[in-house]
Short mmCIF file of C-alpha atoms in Angstrom, two decimals:
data_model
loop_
_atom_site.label_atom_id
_atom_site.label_comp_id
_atom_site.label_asym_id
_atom_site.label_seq_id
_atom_site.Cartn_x
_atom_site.Cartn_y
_atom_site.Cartn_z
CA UNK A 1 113.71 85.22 84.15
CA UNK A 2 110.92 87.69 84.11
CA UNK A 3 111.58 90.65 81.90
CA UNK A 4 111.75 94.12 82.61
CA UNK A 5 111.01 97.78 80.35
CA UNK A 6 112.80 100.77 82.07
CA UNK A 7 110.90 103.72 80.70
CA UNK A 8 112.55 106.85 80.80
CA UNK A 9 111.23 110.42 80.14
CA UNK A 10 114.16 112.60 78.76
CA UNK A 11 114.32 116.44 77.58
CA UNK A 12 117.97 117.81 77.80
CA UNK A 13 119.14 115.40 80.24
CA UNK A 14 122.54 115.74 79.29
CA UNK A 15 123.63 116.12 83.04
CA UNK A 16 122.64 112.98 84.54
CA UNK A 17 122.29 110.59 81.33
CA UNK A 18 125.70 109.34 81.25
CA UNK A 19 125.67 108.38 85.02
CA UNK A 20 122.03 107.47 84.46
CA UNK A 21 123.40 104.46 81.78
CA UNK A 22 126.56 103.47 83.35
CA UNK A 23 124.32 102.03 86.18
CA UNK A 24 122.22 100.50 84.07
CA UNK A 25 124.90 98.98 82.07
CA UNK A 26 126.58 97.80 85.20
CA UNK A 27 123.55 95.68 86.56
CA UNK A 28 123.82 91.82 87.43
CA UNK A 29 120.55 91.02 85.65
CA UNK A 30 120.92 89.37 82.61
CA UNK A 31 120.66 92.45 79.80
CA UNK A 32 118.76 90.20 77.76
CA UNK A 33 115.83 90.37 79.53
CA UNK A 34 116.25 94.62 79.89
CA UNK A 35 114.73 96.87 77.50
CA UNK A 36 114.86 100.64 77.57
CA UNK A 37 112.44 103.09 76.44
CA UNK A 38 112.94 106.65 76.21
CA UNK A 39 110.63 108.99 75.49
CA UNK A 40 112.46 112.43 74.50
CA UNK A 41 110.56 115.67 74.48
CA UNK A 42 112.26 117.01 71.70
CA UNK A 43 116.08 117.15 73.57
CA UNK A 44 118.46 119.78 71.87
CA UNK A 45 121.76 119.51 74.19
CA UNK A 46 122.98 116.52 72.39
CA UNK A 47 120.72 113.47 74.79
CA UNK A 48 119.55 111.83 71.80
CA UNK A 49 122.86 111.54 70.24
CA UNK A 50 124.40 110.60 73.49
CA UNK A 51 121.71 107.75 73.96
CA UNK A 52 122.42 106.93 69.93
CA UNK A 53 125.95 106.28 71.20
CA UNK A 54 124.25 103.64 73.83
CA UNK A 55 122.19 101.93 71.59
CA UNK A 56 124.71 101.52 68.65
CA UNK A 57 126.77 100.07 71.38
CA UNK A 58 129.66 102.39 71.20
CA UNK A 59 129.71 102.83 75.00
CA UNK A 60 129.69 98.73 75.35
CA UNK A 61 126.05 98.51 76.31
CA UNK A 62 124.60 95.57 74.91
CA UNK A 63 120.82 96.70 76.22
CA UNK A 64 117.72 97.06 73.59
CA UNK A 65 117.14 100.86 73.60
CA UNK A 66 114.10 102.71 71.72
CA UNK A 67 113.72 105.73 71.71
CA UNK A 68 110.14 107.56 70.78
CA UNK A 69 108.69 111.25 70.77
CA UNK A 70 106.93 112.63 73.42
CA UNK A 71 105.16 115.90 71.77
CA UNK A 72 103.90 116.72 74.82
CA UNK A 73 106.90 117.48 76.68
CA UNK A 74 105.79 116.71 80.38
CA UNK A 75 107.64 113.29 82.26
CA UNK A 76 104.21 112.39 82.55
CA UNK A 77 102.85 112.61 79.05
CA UNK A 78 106.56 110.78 78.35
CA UNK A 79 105.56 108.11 80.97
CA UNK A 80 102.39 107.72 78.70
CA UNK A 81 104.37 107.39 75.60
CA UNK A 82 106.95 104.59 76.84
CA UNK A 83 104.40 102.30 78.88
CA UNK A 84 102.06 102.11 75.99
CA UNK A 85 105.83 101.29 73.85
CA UNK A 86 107.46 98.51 76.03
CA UNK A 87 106.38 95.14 75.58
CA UNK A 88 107.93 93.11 78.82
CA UNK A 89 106.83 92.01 81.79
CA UNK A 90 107.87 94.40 84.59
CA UNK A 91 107.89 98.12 83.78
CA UNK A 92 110.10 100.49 86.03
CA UNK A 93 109.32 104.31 85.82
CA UNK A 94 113.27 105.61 85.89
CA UNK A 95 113.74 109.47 85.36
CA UNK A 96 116.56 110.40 83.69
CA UNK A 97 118.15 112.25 86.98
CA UNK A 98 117.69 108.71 88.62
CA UNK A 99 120.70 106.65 89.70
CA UNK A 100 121.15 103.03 90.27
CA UNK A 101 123.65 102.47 93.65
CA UNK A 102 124.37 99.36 92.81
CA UNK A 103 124.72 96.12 90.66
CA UNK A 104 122.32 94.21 92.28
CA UNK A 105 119.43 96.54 92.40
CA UNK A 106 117.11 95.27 89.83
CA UNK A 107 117.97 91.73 90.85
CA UNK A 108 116.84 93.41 94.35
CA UNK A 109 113.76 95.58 93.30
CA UNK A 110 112.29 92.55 90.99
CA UNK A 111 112.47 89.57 93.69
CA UNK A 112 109.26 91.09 95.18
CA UNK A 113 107.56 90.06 91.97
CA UNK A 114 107.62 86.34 93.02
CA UNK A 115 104.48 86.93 95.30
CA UNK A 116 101.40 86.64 93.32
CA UNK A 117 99.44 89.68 95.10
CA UNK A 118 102.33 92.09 94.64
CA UNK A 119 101.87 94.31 91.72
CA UNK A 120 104.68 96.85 92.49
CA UNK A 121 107.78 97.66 94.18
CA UNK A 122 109.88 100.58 95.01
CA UNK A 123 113.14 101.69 97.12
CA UNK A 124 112.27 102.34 100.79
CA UNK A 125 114.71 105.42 101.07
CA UNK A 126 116.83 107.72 98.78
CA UNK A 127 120.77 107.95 99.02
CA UNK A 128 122.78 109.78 100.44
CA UNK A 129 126.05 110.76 99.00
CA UNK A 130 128.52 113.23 100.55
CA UNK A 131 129.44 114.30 96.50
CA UNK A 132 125.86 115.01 96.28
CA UNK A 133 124.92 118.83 95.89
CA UNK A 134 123.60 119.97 99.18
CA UNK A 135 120.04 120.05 97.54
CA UNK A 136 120.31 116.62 96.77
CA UNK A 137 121.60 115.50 99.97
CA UNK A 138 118.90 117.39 101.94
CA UNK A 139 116.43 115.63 99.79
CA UNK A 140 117.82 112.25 100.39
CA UNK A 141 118.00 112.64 104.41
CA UNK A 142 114.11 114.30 104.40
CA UNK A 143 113.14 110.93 101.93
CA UNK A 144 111.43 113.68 99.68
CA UNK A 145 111.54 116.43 97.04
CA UNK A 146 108.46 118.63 98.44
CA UNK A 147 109.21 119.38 102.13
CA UNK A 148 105.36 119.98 102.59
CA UNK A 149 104.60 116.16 102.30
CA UNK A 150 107.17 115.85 106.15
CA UNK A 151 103.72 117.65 107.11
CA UNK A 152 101.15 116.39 105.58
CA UNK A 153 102.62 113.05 106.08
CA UNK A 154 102.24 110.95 102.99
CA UNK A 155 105.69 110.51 101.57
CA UNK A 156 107.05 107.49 100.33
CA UNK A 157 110.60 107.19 100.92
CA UNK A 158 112.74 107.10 105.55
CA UNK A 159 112.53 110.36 106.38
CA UNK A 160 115.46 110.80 108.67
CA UNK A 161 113.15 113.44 110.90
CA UNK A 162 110.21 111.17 111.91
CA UNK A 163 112.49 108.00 111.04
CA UNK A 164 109.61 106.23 109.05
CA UNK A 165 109.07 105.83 105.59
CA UNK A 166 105.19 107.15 105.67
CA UNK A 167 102.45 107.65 108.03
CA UNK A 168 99.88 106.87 105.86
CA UNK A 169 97.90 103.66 107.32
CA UNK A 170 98.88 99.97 106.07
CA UNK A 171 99.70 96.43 106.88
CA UNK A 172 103.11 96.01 106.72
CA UNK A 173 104.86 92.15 106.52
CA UNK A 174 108.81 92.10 106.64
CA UNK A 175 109.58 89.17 104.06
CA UNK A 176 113.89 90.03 104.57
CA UNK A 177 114.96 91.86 101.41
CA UNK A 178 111.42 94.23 101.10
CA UNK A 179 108.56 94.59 103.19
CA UNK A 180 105.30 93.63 101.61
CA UNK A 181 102.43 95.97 102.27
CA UNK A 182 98.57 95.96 102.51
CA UNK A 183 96.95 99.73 102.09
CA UNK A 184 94.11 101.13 103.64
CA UNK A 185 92.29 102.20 100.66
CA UNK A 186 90.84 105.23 101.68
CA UNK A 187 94.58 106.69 101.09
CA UNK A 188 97.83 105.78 99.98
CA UNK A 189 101.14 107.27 100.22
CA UNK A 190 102.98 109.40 97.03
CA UNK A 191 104.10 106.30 95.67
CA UNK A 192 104.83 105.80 91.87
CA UNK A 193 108.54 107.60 90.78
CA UNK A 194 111.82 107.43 90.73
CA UNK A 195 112.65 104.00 90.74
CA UNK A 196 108.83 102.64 91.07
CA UNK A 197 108.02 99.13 89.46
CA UNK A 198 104.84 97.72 88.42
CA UNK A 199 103.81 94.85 86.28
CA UNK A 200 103.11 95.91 82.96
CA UNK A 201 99.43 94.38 82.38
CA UNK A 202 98.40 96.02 85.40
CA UNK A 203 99.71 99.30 84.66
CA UNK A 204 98.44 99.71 80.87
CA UNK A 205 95.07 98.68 82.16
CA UNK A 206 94.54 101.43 84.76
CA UNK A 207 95.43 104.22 82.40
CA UNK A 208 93.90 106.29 79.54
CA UNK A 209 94.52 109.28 77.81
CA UNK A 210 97.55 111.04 77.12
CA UNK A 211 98.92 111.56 80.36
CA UNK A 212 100.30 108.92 82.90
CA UNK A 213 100.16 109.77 87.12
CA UNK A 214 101.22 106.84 88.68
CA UNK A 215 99.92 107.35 91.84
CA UNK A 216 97.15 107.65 90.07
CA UNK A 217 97.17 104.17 88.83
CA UNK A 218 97.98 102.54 91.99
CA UNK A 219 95.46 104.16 93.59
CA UNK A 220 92.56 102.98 90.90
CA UNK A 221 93.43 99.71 91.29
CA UNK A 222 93.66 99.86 95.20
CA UNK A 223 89.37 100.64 94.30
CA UNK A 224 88.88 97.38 92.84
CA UNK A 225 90.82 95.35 94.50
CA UNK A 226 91.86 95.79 98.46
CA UNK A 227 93.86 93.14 98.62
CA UNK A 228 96.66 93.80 96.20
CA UNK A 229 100.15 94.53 97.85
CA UNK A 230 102.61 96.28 96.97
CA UNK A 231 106.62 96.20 98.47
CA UNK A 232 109.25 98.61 99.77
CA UNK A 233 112.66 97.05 99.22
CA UNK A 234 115.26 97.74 101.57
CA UNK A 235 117.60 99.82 98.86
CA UNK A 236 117.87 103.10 97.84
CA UNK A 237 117.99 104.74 94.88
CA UNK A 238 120.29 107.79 93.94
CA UNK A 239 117.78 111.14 92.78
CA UNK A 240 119.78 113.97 91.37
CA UNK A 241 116.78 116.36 91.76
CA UNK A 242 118.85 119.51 91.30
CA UNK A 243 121.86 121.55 91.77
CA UNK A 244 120.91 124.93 93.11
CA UNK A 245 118.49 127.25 94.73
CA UNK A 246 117.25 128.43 91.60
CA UNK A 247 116.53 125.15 90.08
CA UNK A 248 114.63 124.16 93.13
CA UNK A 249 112.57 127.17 92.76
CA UNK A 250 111.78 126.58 89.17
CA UNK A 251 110.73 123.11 89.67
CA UNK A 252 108.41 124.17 92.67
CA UNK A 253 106.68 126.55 90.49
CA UNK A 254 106.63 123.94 87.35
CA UNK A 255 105.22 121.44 90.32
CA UNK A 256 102.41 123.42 91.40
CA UNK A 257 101.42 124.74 87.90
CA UNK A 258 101.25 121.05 86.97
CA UNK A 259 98.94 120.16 89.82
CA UNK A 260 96.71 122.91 89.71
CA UNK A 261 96.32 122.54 85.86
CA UNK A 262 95.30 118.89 85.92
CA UNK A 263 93.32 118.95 88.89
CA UNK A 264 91.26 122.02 87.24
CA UNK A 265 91.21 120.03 84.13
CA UNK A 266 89.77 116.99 85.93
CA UNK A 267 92.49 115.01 85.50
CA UNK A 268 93.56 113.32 88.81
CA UNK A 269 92.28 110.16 90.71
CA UNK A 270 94.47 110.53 93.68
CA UNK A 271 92.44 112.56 96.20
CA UNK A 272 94.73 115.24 97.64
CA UNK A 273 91.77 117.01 98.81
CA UNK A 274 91.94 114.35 101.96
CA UNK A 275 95.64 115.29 103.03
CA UNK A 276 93.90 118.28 104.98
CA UNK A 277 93.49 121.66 104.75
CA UNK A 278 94.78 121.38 108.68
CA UNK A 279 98.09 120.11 107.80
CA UNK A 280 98.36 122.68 104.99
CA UNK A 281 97.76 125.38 107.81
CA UNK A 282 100.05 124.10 109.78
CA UNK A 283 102.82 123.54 107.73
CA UNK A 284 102.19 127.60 106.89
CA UNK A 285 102.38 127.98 110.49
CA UNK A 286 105.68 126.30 111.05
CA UNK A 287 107.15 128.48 107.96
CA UNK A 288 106.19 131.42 109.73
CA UNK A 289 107.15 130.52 113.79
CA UNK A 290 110.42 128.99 112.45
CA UNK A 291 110.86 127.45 115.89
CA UNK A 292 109.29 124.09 114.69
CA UNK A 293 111.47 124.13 111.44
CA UNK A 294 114.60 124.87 113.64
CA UNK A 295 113.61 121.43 116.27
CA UNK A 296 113.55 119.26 112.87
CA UNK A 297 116.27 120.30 111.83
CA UNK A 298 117.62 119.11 114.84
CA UNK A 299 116.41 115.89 115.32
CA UNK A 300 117.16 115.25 111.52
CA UNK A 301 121.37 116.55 112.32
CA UNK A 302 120.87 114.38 115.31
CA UNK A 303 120.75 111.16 113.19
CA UNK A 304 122.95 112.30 110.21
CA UNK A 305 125.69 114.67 110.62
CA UNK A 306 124.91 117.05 107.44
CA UNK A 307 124.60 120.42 109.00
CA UNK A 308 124.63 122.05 105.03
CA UNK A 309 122.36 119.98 104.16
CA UNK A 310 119.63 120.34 107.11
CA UNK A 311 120.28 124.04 106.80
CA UNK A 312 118.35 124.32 103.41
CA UNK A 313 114.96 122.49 105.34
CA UNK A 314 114.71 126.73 106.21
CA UNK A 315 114.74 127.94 102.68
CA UNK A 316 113.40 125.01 101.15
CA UNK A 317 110.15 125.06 103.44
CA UNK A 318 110.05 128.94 102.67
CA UNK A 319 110.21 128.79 99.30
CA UNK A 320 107.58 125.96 98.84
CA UNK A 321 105.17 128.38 100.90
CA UNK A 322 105.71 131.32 98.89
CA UNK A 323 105.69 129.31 95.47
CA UNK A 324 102.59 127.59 96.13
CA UNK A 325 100.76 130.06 97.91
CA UNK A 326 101.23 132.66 95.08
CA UNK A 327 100.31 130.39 92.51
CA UNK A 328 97.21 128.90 94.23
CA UNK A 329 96.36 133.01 94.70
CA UNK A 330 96.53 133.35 91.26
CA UNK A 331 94.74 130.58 90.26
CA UNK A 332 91.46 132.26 91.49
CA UNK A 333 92.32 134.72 88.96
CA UNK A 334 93.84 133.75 86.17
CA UNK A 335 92.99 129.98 84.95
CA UNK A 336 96.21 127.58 86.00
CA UNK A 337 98.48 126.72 82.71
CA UNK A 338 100.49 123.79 82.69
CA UNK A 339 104.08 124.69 83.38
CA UNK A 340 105.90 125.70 80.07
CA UNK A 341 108.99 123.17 79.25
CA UNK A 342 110.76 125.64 76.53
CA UNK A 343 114.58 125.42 77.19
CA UNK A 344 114.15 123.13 80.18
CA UNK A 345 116.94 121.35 81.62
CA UNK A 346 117.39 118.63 83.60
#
């Protein structure tokens, strides 16, 4: 049975973490082979005594859980922190606000492993659940958390508007439960969270320093060698991204800050800079015209009745415009800081 580390970045996850462990707990796969590793940013709404209660098995889980600081706050410095911790096999990158939406979804998400030239696997689409904040469910039925990637066209996850799952260029081989897939590796899609699994070796080997972008990884080891694969199995995977307007607003600021810091600080492999200014323009374009957001929105209704939830593509693609607009502005005046975590909550 190959094992598996689910590494989990947590600061004041309080909301989620409870529904975040019942679905692990409830998994088919044998929970001796499971390990989780979280690496908390220094939680004060009562996460690391709710994930004590876990691990001392007072909520029957009968999982190895470690938990381990992450002084630098960020899911991405925490990422760092838990790889370079877990000692099996298989690592899946979980977030805290991720949830499992069923009992046979690792047994699912690690079959892929059995081909040699496979080094990672992920869900092919998010879920959607009618319970779901509208946020959420909008998220789910555009297969993404940043509307501007619909444009720019290298998501990850079935985007009910274009019904695929990318347009970035690959092979694609359906082997029944996933599809195996064969990059281009001149670009690659956003692949690498919420639910993204990678063999271990592979993944400690590819990364240095601090900080851990897994697209970033994928994509250095699509360099040296083109003919690793990678699969999308046919599940989803439940993302609890957030609750209200404001929230999404915050973490579209906190997302922009974060990628304008590190690529001013030289530290990103992925090359964004070939996504296209031309999409860019044109997703500004749409924002403005509204007549192309309002067809979407359409076509997306079309295919899943959620009129709520493919309401908010308006304000969501608005506020992403203004948000990263400003901040790229100011960037050219003031030098980008990364995003400030104090009193952040899940």
């Amino acid at each position: 049975m190959t094992t598996l580390s689910i590494v989990t970045p947590t600061y004041n996850s309080m909301r989620t973490l409870e529904l975040y462990m019942d679905a692990i707990t409830a998994q088919d796969y044998p929970h001796d082979a499971i390990e989780i590793v979280f690496a908390d940013g220094g939680s004060s709404d009562g996460t690391l005594e709710k994930i004590s209660e876990y691990k001392n098995g007072l909520k029957g889980c009968d999982i190895k859980i470690s938990v381990f600081e992450n002084k630098l706050r960020t899911a991405e410095a925490g990422k760092a922190v838990g790889v370079r911790k877990a000692v099996n096999e298989v690592v899946c990158l979980l977030d805290s606000d991720n949830i499992i939406p069923d009992a046979l979804w690792i047994s699912r998400m690690m079959k892929p492993f059995d081909e040699e030239k496979i080094i990672a696997s992920e869900p092919i689409e998010y879920t959607w659940r009618k319970e779901d904040s509208v946020i959420n469910r909008y998220c789910a039925l555009i297969g993404m958390n940043d509307p501007l990637c619909m444009f720019t066209g290298n998501y990850d996850r079935k985007c009910l508007v274009t019904n695929k799952w990318t347009e970035v260029e690959r092979e694609e081989e359906d082997r029944g439960g996933y599809i195996s897939i064969k990059f281009n590796p001149r670009m690659i899609p956003t692949i690498g969270a919420n639910g993204f699994f990678m063999r271990r070796r592979e993944l400690c080997e590819n990364f240095e320093g601090d900080y851990l972008f897994d697209i970033d990884v994928l994509w250095e080891l699509l360099q040296k060698d083109s003919e690793i694969r990678m699969a999308k199995v046919k599940t989803g995977i439940v993302h609890l991204f957030c609750p209200d307007t404001k929230t999404f607003c915050r973490k579209q600021n906190r997302r922009i800050m974060d990628f304008l810091y590190f690529s001013g600080a030289k530290g990103r492999k992925y090359p964004w800079s070939r996504v296209g200014k031309g999409k860019i323009i044109l997703f500004a374009l749409c924002c403005i015209t509204v007549i192309p957001l309002v067809v979407q929105s359409i076509i997306g209704f079309s295919r899943k009745h959620d009129a709520k939830a493919w309401a908010f593509h308006f304000p969501a693609c608005w506020i992403t415009l203004w948000v990263y607009g400003w901040g790229t502005v100011k960037s050219i005046f003031v030098k980008a800081k990364i995003a400030d975590r104090t009193n952040w909550k899940q």
